[in-house]
PDB file of N, CA and C in Angstrom:
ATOM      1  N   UNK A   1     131.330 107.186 102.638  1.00  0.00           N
ATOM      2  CA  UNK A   1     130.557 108.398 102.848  1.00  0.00           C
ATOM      3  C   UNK A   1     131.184 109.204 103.982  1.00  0.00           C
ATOM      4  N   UNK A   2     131.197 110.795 104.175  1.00  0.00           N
ATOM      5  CA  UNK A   2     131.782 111.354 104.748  1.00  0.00           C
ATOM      6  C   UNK A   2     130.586 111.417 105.643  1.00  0.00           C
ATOM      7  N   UNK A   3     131.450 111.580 107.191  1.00  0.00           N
ATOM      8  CA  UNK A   3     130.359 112.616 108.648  1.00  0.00           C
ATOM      9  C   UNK A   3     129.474 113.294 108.192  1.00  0.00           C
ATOM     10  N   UNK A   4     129.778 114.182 107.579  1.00  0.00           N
ATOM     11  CA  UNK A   4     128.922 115.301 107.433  1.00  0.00           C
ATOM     12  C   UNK A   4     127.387 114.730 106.697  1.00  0.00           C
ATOM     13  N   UNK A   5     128.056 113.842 105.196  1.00  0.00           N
ATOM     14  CA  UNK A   5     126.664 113.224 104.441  1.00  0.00           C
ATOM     15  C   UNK A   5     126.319 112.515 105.330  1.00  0.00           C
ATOM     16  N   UNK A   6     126.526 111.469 105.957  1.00  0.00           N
ATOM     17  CA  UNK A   6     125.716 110.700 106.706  1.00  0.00           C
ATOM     18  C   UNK A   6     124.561 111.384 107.849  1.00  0.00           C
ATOM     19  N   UNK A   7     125.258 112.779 108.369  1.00  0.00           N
ATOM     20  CA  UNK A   7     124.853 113.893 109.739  1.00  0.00           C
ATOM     21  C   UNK A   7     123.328 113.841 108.631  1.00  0.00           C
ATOM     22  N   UNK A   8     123.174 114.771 107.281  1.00  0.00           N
ATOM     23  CA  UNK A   8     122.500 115.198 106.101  1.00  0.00           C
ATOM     24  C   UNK A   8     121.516 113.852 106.223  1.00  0.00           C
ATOM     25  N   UNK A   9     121.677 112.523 106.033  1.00  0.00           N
ATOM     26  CA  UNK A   9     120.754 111.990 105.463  1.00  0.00           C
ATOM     27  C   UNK A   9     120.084 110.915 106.654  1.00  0.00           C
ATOM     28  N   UNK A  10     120.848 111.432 108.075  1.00  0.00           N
ATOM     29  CA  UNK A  10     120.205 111.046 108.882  1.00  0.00           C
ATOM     30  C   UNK A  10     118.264 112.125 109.339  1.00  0.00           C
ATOM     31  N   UNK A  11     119.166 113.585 109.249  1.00  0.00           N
ATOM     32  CA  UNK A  11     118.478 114.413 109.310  1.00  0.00           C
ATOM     33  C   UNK A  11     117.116 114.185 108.110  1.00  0.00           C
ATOM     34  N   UNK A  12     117.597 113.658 107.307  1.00  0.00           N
ATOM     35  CA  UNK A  12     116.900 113.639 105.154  1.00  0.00           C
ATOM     36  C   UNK A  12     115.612 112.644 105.869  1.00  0.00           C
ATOM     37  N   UNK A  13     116.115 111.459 106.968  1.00  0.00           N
ATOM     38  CA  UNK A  13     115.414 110.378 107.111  1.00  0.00           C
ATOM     39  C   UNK A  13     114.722 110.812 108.336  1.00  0.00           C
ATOM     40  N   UNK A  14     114.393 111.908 109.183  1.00  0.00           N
ATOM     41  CA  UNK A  14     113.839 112.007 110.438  1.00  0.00           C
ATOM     42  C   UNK A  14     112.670 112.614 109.953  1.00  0.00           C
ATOM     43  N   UNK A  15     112.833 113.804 108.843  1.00  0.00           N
ATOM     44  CA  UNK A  15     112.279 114.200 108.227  1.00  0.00           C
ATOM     45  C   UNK A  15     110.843 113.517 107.093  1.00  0.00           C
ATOM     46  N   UNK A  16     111.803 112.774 106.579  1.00  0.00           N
ATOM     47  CA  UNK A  16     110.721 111.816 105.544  1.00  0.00           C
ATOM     48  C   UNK A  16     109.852 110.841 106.744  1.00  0.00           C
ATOM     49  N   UNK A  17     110.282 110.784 108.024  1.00  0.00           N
ATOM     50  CA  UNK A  17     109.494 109.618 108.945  1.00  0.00           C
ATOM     51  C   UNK A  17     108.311 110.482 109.669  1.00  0.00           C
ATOM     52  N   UNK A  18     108.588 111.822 109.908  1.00  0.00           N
ATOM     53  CA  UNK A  18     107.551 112.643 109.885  1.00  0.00           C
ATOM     54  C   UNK A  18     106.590 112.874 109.147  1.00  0.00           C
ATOM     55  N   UNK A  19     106.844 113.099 108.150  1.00  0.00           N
ATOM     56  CA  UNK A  19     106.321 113.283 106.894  1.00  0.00           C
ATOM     57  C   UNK A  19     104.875 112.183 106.551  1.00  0.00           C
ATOM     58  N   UNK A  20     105.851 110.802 106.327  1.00  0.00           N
ATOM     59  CA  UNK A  20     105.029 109.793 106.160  1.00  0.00           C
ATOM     60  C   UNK A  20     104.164 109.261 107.390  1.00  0.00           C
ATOM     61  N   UNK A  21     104.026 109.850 108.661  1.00  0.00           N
ATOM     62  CA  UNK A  21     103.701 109.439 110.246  1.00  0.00           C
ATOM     63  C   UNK A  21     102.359 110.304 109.619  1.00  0.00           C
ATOM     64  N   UNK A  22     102.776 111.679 109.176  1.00  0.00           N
ATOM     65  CA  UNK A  22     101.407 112.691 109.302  1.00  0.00           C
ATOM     66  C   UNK A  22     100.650 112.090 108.267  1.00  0.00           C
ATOM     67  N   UNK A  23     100.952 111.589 106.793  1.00  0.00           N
ATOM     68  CA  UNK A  23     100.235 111.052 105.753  1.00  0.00           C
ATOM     69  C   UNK A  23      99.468 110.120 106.165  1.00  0.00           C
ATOM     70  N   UNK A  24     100.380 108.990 107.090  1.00  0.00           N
ATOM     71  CA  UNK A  24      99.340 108.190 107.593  1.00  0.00           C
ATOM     72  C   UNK A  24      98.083 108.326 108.533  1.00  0.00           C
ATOM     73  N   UNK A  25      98.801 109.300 109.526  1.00  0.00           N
ATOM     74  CA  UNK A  25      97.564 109.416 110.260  1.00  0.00           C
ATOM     75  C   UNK A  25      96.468 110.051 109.566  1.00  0.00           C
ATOM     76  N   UNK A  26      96.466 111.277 108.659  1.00  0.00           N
ATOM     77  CA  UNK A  26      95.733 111.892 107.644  1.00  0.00           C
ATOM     78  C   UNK A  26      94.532 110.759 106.848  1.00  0.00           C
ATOM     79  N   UNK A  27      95.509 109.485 106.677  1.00  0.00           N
ATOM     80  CA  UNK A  27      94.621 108.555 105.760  1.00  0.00           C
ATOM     81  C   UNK A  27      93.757 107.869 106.640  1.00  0.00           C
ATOM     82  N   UNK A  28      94.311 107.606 107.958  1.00  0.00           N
ATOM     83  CA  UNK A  28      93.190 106.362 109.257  1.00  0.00           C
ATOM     84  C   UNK A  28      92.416 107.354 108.968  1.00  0.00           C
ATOM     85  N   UNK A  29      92.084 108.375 109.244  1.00  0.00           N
ATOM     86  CA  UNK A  29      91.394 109.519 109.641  1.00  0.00           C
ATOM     87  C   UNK A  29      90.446 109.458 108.465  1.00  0.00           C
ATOM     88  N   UNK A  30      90.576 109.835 107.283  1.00  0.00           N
ATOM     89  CA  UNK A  30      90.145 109.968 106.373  1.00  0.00           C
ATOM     90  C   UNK A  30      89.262 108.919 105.882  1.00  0.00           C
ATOM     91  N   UNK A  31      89.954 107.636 105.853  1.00  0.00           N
ATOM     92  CA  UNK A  31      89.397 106.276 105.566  1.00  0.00           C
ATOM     93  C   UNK A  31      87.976 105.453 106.745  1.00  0.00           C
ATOM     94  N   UNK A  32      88.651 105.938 108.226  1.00  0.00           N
ATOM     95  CA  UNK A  32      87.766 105.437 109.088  1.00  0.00           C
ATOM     96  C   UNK A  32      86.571 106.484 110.247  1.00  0.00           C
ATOM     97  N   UNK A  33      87.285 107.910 109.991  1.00  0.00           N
ATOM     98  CA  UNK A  33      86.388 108.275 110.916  1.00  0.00           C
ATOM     99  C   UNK A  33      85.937 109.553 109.793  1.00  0.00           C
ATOM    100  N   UNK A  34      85.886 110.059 109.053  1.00  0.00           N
ATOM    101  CA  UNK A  34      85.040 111.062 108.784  1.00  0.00           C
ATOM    102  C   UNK A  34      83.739 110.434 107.952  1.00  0.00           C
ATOM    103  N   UNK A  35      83.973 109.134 107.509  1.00  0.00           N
ATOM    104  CA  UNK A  35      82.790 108.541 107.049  1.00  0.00           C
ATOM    105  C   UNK A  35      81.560 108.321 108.004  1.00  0.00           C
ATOM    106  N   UNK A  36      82.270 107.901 109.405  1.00  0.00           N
ATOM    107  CA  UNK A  36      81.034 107.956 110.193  1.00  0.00           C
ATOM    108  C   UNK A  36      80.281 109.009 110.490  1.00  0.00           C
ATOM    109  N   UNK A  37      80.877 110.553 110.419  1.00  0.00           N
ATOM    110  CA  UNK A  37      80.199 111.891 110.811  1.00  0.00           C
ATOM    111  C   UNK A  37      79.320 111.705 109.593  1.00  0.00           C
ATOM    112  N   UNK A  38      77.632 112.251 109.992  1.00  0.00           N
ATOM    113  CA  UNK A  38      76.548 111.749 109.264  1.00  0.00           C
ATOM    114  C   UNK A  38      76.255 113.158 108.339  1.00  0.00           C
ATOM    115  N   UNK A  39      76.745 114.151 108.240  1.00  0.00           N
ATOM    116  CA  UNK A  39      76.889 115.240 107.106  1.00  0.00           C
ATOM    117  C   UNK A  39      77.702 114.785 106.197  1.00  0.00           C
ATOM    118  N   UNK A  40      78.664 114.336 106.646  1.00  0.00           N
ATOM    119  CA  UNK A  40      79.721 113.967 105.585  1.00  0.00           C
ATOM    120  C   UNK A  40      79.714 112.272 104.927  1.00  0.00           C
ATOM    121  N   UNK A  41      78.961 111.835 105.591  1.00  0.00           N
ATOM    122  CA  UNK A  41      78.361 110.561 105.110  1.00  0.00           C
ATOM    123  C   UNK A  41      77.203 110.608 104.242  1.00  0.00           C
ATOM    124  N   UNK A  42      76.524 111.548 104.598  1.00  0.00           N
ATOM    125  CA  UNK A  42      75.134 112.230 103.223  1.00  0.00           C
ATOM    126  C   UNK A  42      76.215 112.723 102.194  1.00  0.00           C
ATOM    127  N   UNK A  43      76.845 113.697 102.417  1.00  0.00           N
ATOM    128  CA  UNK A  43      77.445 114.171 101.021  1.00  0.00           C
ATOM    129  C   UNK A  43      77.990 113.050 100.567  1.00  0.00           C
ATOM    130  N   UNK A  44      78.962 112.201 100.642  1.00  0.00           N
ATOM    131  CA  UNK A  44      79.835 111.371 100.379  1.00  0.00           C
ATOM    132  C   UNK A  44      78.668 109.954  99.534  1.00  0.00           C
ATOM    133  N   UNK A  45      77.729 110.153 100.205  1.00  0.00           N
ATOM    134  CA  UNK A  45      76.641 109.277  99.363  1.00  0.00           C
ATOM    135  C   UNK A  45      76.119 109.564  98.060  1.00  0.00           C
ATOM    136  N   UNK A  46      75.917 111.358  98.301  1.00  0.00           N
ATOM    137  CA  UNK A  46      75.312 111.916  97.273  1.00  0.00           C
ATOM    138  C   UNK A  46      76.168 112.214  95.838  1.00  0.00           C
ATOM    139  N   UNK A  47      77.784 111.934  95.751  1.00  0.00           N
ATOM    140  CA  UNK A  47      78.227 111.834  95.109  1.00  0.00           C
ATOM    141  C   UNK A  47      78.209 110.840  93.812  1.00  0.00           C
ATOM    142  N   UNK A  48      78.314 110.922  92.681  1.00  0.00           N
ATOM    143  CA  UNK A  48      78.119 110.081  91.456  1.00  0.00           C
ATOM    144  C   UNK A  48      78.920 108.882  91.397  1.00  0.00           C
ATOM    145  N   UNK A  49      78.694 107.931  90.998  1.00  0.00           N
ATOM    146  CA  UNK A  49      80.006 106.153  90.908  1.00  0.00           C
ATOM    147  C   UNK A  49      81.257 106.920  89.945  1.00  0.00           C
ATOM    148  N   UNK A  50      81.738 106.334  90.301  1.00  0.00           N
ATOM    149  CA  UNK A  50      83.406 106.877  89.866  1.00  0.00           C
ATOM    150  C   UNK A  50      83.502 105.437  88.861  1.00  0.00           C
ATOM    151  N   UNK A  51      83.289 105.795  87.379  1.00  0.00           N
ATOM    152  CA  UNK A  51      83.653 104.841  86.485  1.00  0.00           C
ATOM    153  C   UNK A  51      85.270 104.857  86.020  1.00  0.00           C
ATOM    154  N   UNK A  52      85.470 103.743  86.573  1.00  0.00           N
ATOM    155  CA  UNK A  52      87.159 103.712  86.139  1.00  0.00           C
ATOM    156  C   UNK A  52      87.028 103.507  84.559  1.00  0.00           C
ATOM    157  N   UNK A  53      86.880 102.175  84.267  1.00  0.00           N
ATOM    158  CA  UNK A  53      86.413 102.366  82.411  1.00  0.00           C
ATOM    159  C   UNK A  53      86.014 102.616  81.734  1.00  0.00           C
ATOM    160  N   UNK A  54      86.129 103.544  81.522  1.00  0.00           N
ATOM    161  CA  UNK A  54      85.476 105.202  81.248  1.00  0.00           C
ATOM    162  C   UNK A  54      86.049 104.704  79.692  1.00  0.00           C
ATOM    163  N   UNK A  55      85.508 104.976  78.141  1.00  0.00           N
ATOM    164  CA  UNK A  55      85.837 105.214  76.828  1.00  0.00           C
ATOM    165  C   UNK A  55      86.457 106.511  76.485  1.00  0.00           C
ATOM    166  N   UNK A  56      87.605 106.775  75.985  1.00  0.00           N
ATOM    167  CA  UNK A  56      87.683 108.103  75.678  1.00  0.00           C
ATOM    168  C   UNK A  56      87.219 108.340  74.265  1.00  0.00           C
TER     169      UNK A  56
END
């Protein structure tokens, strides 16, 4: 592999580690603390069961 590609996919990989840093934090977030806020814990209740085996 030449300088230059390697320069490219170092940059390709700083990028994707950002990327996946913000997804994660997005998901703690998502998974552990907006359930406790108690508006969003009523709505989130008031929602219908999510049937996976569903018949088409």
């Amino acid at each position: 592999m030449s300088p230059e590609m390697m320069e490219e996919l170092v940059i390709f990989l700083f990028y994707m580690v950002g990327l996946n840093a913000v997804l994660l934090v997005g998901c703690l977030v998502a998974d552990y603390i907006l359930p406790h806020i108690p508006f969003i814990e009523r709505f989130l209740e008031s929602l219908p069961d999510w049937d996976e085996e569903e018949d088409w």
